[in-house]
PDB file of C-alpha atoms in Angstrom:
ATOM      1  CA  UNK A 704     -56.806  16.883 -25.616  1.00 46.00           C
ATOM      2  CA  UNK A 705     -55.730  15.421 -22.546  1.00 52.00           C
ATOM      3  CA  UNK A 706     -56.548  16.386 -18.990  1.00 57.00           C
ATOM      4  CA  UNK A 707     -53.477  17.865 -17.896  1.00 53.00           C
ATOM      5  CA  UNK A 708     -53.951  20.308 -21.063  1.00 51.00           C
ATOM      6  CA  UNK A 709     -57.196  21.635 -20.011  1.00 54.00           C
ATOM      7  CA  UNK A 710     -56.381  21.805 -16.705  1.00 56.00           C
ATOM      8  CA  UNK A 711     -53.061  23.787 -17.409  1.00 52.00           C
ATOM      9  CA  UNK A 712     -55.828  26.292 -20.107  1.00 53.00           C
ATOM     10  CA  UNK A 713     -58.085  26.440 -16.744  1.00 56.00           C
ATOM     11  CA  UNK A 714     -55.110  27.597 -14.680  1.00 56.00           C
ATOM     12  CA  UNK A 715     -53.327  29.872 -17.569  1.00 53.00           C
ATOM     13  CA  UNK A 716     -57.197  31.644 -17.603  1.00 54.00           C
ATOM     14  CA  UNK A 717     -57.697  31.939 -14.310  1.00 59.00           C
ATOM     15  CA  UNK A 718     -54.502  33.733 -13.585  1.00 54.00           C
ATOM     16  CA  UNK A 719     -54.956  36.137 -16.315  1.00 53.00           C
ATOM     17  CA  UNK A 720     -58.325  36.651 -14.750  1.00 56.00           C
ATOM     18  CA  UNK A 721     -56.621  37.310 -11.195  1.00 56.00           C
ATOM     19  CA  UNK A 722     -53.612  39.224 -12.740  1.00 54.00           C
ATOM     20  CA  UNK A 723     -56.000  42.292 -14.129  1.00 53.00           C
ATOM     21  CA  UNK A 724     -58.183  42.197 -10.817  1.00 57.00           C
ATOM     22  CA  UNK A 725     -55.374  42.242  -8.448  1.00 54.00           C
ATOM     23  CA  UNK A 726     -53.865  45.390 -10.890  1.00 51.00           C
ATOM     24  CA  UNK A 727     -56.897  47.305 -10.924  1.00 53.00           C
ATOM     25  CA  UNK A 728     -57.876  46.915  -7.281  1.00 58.00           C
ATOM     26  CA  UNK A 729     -54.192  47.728  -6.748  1.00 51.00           C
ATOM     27  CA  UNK A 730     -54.368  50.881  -9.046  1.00 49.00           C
ATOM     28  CA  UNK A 731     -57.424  52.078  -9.358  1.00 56.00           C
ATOM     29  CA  UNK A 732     -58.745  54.330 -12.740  1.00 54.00           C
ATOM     30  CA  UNK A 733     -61.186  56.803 -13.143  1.00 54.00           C
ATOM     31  CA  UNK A 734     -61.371  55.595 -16.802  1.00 58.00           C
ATOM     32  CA  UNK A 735     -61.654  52.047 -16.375  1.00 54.00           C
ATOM     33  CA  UNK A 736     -64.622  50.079 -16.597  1.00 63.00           C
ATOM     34  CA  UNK A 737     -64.652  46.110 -16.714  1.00 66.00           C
ATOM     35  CA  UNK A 738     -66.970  45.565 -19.110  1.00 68.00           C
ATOM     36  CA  UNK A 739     -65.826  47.742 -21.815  1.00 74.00           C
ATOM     37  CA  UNK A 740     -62.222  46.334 -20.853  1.00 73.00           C
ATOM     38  CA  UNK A 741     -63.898  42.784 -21.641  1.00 76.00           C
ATOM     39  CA  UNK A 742     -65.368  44.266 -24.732  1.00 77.00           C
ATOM     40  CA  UNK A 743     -62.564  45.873 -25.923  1.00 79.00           C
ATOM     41  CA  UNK A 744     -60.257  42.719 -25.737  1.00 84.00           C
ATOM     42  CA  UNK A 745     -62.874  40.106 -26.573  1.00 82.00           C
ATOM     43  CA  UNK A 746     -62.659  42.106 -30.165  1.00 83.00           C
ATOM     44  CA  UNK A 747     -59.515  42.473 -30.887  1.00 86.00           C
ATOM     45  CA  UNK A 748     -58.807  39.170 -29.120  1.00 85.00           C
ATOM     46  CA  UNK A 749     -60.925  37.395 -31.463  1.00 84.00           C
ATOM     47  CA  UNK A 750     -59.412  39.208 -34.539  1.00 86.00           C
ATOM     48  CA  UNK A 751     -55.575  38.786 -33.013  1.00 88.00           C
ATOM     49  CA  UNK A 752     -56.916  34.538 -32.653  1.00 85.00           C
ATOM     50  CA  UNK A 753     -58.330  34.429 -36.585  1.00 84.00           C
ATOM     51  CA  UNK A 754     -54.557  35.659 -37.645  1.00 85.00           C
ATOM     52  CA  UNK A 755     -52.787  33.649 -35.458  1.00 84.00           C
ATOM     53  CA  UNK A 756     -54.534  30.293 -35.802  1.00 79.00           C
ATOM     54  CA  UNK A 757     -56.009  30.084 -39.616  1.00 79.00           C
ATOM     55  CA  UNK A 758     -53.147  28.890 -41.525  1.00 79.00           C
ATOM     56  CA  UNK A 759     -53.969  31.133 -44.584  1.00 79.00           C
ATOM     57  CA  UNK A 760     -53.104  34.573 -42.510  1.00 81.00           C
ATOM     58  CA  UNK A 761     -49.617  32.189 -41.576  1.00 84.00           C
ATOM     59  CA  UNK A 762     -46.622  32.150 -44.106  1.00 86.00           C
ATOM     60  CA  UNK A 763     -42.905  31.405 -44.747  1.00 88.00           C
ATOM     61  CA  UNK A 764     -40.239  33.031 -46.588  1.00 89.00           C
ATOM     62  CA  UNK A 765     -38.342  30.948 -49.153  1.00 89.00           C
ATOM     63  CA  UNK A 766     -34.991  32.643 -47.661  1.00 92.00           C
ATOM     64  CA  UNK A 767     -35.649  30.915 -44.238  1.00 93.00           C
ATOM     65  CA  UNK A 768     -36.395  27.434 -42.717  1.00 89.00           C
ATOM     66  CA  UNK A 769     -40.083  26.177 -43.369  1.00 85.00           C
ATOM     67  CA  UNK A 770     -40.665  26.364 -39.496  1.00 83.00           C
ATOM     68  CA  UNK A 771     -40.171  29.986 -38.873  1.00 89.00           C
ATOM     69  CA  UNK A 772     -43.642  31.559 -40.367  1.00 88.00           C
ATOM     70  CA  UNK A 773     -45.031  34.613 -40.228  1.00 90.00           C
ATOM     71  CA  UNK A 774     -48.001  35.450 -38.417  1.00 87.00           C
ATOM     72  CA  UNK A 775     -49.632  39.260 -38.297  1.00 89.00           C
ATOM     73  CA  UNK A 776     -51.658  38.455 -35.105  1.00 90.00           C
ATOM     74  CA  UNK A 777     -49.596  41.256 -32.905  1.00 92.00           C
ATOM     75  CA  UNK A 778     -51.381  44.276 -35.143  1.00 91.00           C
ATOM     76  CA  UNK A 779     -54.501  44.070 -33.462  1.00 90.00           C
ATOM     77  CA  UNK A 780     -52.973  43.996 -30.349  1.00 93.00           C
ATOM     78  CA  UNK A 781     -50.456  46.933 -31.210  1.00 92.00           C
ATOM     79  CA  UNK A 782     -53.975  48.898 -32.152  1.00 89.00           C
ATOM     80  CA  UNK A 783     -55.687  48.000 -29.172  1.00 89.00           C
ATOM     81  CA  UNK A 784     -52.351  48.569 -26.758  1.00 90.00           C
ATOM     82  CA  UNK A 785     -51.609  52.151 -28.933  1.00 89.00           C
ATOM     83  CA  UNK A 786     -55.747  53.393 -28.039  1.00 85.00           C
ATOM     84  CA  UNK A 787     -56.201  51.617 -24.950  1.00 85.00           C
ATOM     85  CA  UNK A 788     -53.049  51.344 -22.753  1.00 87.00           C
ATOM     86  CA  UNK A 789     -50.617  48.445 -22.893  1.00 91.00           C
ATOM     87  CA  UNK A 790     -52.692  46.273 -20.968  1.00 89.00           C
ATOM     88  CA  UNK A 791     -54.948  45.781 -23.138  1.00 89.00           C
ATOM     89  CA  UNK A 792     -52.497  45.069 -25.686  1.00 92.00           C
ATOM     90  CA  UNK A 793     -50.969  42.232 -23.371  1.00 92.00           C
ATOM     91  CA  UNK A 794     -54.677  40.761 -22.683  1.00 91.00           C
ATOM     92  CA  UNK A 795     -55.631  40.484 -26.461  1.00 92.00           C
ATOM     93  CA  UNK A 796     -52.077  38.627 -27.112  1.00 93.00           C
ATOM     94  CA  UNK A 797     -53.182  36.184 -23.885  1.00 90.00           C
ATOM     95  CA  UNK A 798     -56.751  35.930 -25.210  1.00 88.00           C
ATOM     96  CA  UNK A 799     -55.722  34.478 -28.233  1.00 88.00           C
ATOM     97  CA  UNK A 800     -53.287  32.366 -26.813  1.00 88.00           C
ATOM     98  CA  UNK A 801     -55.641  30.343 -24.491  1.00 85.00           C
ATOM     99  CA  UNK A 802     -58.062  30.404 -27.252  1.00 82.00           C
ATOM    100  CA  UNK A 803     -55.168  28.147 -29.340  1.00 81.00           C
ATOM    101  CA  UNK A 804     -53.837  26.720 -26.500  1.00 79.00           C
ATOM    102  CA  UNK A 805     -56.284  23.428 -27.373  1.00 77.00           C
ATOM    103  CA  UNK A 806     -55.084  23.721 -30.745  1.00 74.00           C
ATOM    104  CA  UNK A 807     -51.453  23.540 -29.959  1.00 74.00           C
ATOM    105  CA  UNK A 808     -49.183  21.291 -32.161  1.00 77.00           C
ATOM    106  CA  UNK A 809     -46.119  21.480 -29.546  1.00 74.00           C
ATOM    107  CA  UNK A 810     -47.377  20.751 -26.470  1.00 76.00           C
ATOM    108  CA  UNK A 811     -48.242  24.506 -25.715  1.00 78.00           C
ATOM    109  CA  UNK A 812     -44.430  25.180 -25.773  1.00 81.00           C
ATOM    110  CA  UNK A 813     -44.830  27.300 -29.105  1.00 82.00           C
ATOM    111  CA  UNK A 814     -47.414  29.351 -27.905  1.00 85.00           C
ATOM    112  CA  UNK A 815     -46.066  29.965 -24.413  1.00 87.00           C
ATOM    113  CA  UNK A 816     -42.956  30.912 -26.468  1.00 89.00           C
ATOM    114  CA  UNK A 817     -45.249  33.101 -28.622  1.00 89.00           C
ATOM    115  CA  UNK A 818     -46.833  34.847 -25.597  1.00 91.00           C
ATOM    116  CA  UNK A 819     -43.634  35.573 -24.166  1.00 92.00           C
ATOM    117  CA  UNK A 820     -42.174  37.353 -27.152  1.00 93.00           C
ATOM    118  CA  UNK A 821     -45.590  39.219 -28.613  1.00 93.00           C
ATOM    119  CA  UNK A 822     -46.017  40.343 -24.667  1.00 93.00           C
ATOM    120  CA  UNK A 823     -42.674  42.389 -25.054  1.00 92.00           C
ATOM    121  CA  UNK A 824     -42.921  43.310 -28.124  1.00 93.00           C
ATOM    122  CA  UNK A 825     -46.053  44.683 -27.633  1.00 94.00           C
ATOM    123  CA  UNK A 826     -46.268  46.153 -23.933  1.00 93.00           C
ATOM    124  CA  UNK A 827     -43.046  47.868 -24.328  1.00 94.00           C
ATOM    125  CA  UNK A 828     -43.653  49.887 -27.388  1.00 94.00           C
ATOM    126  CA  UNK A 829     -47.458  50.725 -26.203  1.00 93.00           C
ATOM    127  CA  UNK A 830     -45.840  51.583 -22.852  1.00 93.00           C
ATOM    128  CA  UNK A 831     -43.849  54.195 -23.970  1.00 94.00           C
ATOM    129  CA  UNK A 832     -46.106  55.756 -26.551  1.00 90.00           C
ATOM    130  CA  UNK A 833     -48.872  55.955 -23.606  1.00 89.00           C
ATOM    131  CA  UNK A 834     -45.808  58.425 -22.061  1.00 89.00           C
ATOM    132  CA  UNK A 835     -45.125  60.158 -25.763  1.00 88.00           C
ATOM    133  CA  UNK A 836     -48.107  59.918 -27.948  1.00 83.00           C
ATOM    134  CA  UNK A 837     -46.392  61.258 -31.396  1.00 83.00           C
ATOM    135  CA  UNK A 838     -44.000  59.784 -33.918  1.00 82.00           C
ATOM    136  CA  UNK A 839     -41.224  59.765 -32.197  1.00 87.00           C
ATOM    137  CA  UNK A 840     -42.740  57.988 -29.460  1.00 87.00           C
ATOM    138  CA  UNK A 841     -43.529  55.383 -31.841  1.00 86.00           C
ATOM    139  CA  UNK A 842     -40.380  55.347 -33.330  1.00 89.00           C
ATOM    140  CA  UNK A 843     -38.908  54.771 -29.679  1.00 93.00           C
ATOM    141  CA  UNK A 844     -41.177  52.084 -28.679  1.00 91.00           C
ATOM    142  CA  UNK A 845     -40.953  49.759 -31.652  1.00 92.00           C
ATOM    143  CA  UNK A 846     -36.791  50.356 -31.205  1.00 93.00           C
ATOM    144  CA  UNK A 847     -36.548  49.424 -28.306  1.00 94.00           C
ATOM    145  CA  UNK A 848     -39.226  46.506 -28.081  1.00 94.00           C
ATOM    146  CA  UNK A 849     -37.811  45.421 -31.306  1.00 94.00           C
ATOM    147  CA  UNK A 850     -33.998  45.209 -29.488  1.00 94.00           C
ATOM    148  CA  UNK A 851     -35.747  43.270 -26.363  1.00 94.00           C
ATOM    149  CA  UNK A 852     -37.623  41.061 -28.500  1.00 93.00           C
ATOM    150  CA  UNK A 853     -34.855  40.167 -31.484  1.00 94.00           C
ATOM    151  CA  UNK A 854     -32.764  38.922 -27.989  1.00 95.00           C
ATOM    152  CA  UNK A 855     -35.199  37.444 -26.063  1.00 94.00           C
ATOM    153  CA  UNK A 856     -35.751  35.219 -29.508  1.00 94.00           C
ATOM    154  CA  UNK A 857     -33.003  34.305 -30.051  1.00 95.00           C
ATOM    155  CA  UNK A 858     -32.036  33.155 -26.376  1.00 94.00           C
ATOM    156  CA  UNK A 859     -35.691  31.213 -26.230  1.00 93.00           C
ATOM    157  CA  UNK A 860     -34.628  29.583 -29.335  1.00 92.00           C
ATOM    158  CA  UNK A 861     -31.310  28.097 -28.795  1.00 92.00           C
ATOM    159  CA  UNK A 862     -31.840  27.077 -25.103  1.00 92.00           C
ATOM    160  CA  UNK A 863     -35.819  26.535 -25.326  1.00 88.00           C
ATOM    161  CA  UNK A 864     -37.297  25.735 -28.752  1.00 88.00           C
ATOM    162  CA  UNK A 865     -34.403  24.016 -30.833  1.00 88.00           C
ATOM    163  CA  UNK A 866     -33.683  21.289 -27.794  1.00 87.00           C
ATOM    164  CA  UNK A 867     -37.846  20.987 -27.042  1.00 84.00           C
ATOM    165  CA  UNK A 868     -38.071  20.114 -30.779  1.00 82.00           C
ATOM    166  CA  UNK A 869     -34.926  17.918 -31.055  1.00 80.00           C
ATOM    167  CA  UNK A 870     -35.620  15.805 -28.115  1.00 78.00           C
ATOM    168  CA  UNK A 871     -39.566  16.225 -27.176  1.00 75.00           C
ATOM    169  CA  UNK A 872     -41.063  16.093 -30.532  1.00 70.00           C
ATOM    170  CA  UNK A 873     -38.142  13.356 -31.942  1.00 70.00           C
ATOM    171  CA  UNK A 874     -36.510  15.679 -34.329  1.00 76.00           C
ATOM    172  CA  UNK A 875     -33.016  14.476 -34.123  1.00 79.00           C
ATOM    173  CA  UNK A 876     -30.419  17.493 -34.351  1.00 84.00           C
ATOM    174  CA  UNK A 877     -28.795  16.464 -37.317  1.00 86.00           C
ATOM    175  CA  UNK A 878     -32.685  16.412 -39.172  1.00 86.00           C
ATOM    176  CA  UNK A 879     -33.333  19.851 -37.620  1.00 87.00           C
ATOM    177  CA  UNK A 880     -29.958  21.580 -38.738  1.00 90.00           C
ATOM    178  CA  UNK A 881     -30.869  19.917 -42.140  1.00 90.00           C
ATOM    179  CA  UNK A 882     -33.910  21.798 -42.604  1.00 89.00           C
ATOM    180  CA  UNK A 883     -32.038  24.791 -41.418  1.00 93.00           C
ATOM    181  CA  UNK A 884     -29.345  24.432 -43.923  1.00 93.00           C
ATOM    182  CA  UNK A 885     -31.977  23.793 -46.945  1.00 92.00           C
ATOM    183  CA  UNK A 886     -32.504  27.100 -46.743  1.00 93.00           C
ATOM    184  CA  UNK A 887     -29.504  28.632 -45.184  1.00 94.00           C
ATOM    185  CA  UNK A 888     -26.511  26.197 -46.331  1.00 94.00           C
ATOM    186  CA  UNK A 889     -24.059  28.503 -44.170  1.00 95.00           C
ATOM    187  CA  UNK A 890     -25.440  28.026 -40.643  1.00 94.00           C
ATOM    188  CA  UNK A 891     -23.180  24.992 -38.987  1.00 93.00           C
ATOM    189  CA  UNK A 892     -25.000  24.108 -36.381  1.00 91.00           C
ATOM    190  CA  UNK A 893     -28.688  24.382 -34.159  1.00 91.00           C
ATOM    191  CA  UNK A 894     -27.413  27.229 -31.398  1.00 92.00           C
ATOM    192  CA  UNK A 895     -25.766  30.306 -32.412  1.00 95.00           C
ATOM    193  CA  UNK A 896     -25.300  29.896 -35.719  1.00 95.00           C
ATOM    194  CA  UNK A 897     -28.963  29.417 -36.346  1.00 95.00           C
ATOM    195  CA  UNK A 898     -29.933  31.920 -33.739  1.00 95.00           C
ATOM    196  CA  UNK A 899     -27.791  34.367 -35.470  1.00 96.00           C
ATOM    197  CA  UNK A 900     -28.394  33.670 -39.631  1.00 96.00           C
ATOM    198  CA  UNK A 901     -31.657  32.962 -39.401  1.00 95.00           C
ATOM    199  CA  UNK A 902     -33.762  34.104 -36.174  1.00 95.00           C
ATOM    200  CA  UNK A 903     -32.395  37.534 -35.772  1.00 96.00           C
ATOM    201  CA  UNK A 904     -33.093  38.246 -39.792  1.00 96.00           C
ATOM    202  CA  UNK A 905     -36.325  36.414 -39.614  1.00 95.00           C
ATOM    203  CA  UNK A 906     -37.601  38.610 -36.250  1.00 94.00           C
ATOM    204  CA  UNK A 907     -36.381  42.012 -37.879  1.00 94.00           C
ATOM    205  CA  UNK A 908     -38.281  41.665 -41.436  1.00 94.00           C
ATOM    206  CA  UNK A 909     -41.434  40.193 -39.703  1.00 93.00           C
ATOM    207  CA  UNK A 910     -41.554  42.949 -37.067  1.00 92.00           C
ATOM    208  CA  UNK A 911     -40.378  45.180 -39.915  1.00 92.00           C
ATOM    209  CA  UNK A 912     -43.816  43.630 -41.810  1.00 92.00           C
ATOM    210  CA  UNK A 913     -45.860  44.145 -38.585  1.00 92.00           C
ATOM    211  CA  UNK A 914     -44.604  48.054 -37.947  1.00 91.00           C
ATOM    212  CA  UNK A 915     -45.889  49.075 -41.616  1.00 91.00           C
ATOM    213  CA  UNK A 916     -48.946  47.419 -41.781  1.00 90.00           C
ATOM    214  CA  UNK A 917     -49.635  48.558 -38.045  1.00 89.00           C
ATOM    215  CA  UNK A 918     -48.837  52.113 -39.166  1.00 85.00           C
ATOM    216  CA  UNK A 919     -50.917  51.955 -42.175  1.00 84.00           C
ATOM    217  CA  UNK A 920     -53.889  50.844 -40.256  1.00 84.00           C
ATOM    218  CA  UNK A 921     -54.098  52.811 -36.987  1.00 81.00           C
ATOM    219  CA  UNK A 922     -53.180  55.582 -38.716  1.00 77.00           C
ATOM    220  CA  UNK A 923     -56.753  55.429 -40.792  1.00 75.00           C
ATOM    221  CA  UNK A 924     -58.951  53.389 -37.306  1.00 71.00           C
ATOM    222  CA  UNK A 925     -57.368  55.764 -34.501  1.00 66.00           C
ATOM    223  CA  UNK A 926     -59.663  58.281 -35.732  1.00 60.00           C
ATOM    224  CA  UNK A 927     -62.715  55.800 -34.403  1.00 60.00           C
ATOM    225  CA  UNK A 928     -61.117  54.535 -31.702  1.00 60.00           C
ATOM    226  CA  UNK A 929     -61.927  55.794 -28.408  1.00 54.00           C
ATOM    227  CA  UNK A 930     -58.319  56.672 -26.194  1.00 52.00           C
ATOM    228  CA  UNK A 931     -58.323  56.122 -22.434  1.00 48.00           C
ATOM    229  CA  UNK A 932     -57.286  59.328 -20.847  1.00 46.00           C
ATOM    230  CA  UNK A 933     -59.312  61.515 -22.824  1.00 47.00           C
ATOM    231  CA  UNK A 934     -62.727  62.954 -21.824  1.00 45.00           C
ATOM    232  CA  UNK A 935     -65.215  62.427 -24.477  1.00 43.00           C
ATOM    233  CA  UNK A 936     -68.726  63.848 -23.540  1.00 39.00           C
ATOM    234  CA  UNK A 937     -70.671  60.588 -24.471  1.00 39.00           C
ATOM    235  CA  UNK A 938     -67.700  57.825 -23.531  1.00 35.00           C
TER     236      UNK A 938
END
């Protein structure tokens, strides 16, 4: 790993660090407490990094191209964001991003790109169910962050991802809409096309994947979970 790398994981940790100090000195909470904030993350964090980084919790559908895979690390942050408050959620998707950051295959580009998207997705839909804790809160959130996220894919990938891999990593255009076409022979081209055919499909059935195993799950764990906002006797 070269220096500029760890220097740019360095700087990426140290603002996350000053982010959450400067919000909680800013806006202060009764229920807050740093080190079960640290604890809390650092858990999920590390089970959000196992899903996100081992490649057998990582797959791809047949139907799309090879490169778009499936990754379930945004449950544990959903869980966490849905018990805790959405800041939580954001902090385990930006623990396990500087914990892969070293391990990055596209010069941290990906997982920037990755941070961006699981941030929305996530904060928005834990946001609003901190304001309406009940189904249809839930149904709300994951609308809505679904919307903002489907778009804000889509946009990162025709004017960040498809020209970072066509002329940074040496993929020539014609090779990328190849692979594209191998799997979806009706997308003409590495912009809209693509954006449309295969990135918005892709985004809805792996958030659609991510919603029902979410569900499933914190509907059996909230039950252990501790909530911020209630009073507990021995919390």
């Amino acid at each position: 790993m070269e220096i500029r790398e760890i220097a740019a994981i360095i700087a990426l940790f140290i603002l996350v660090l000053l982010t959450f100090r400067l919000y909680f000195d800013a806006y202060p909470s009764k229920n807050y407490h740093p080190v079960r904030f640290l604890a809390r993350v650092g858990v999920f964090g590390g089970i959000a990094t196992l899903l996100y980084a081992v490649p057998v919790f990582k797959f791809s559908l047949p139907i799309f191209p090879s490169f778009l895979e499936i990754h379930l690390d945004e449950i544990p942050a959903f869980i966490a964001g849905f018990a805790y408050g959405p800041l939580s959620g954001i902090a385990v998707i930006l623990v396990k991003t500087i914990i892969k950051l070293p391990l990055s295959r596209t010069m941290m580009v990906g997982e920037l790109t990755d941070l961006i998207l699981s941030s929305i997705y996530v904060g928005v839909t834990a946001l609003i169910y901190k304001k309406k804790r009940n189904l249809k809160g839930v149904a709300i959130g994951f609308g809505l962050a679904t919307l903002i996220q489907v778009v804000a894919a889509m946009l990162l990938n025709v004017y960040v991802m498809i020209p970072f891999y066509a002329y940074t990593m040496g993929y020539g255009v014609d090779a990328l809409l190849g692979m594209m076409q191998k799997a979806i022979p009706s997308i003409s081209d590495t912009r809209w096309s693509y954006a449309f055919l295969a990135v918005l499909p892709f985004n809805l059935i792996k958030d659609g994947i991510v919603i029902a195993i979410t569900f499933v799950v914190y509907r059996y764990l909230h039950v252990f979970l501790r909530f911020e906002g209630k009073k507990k006797a021995n919390h």
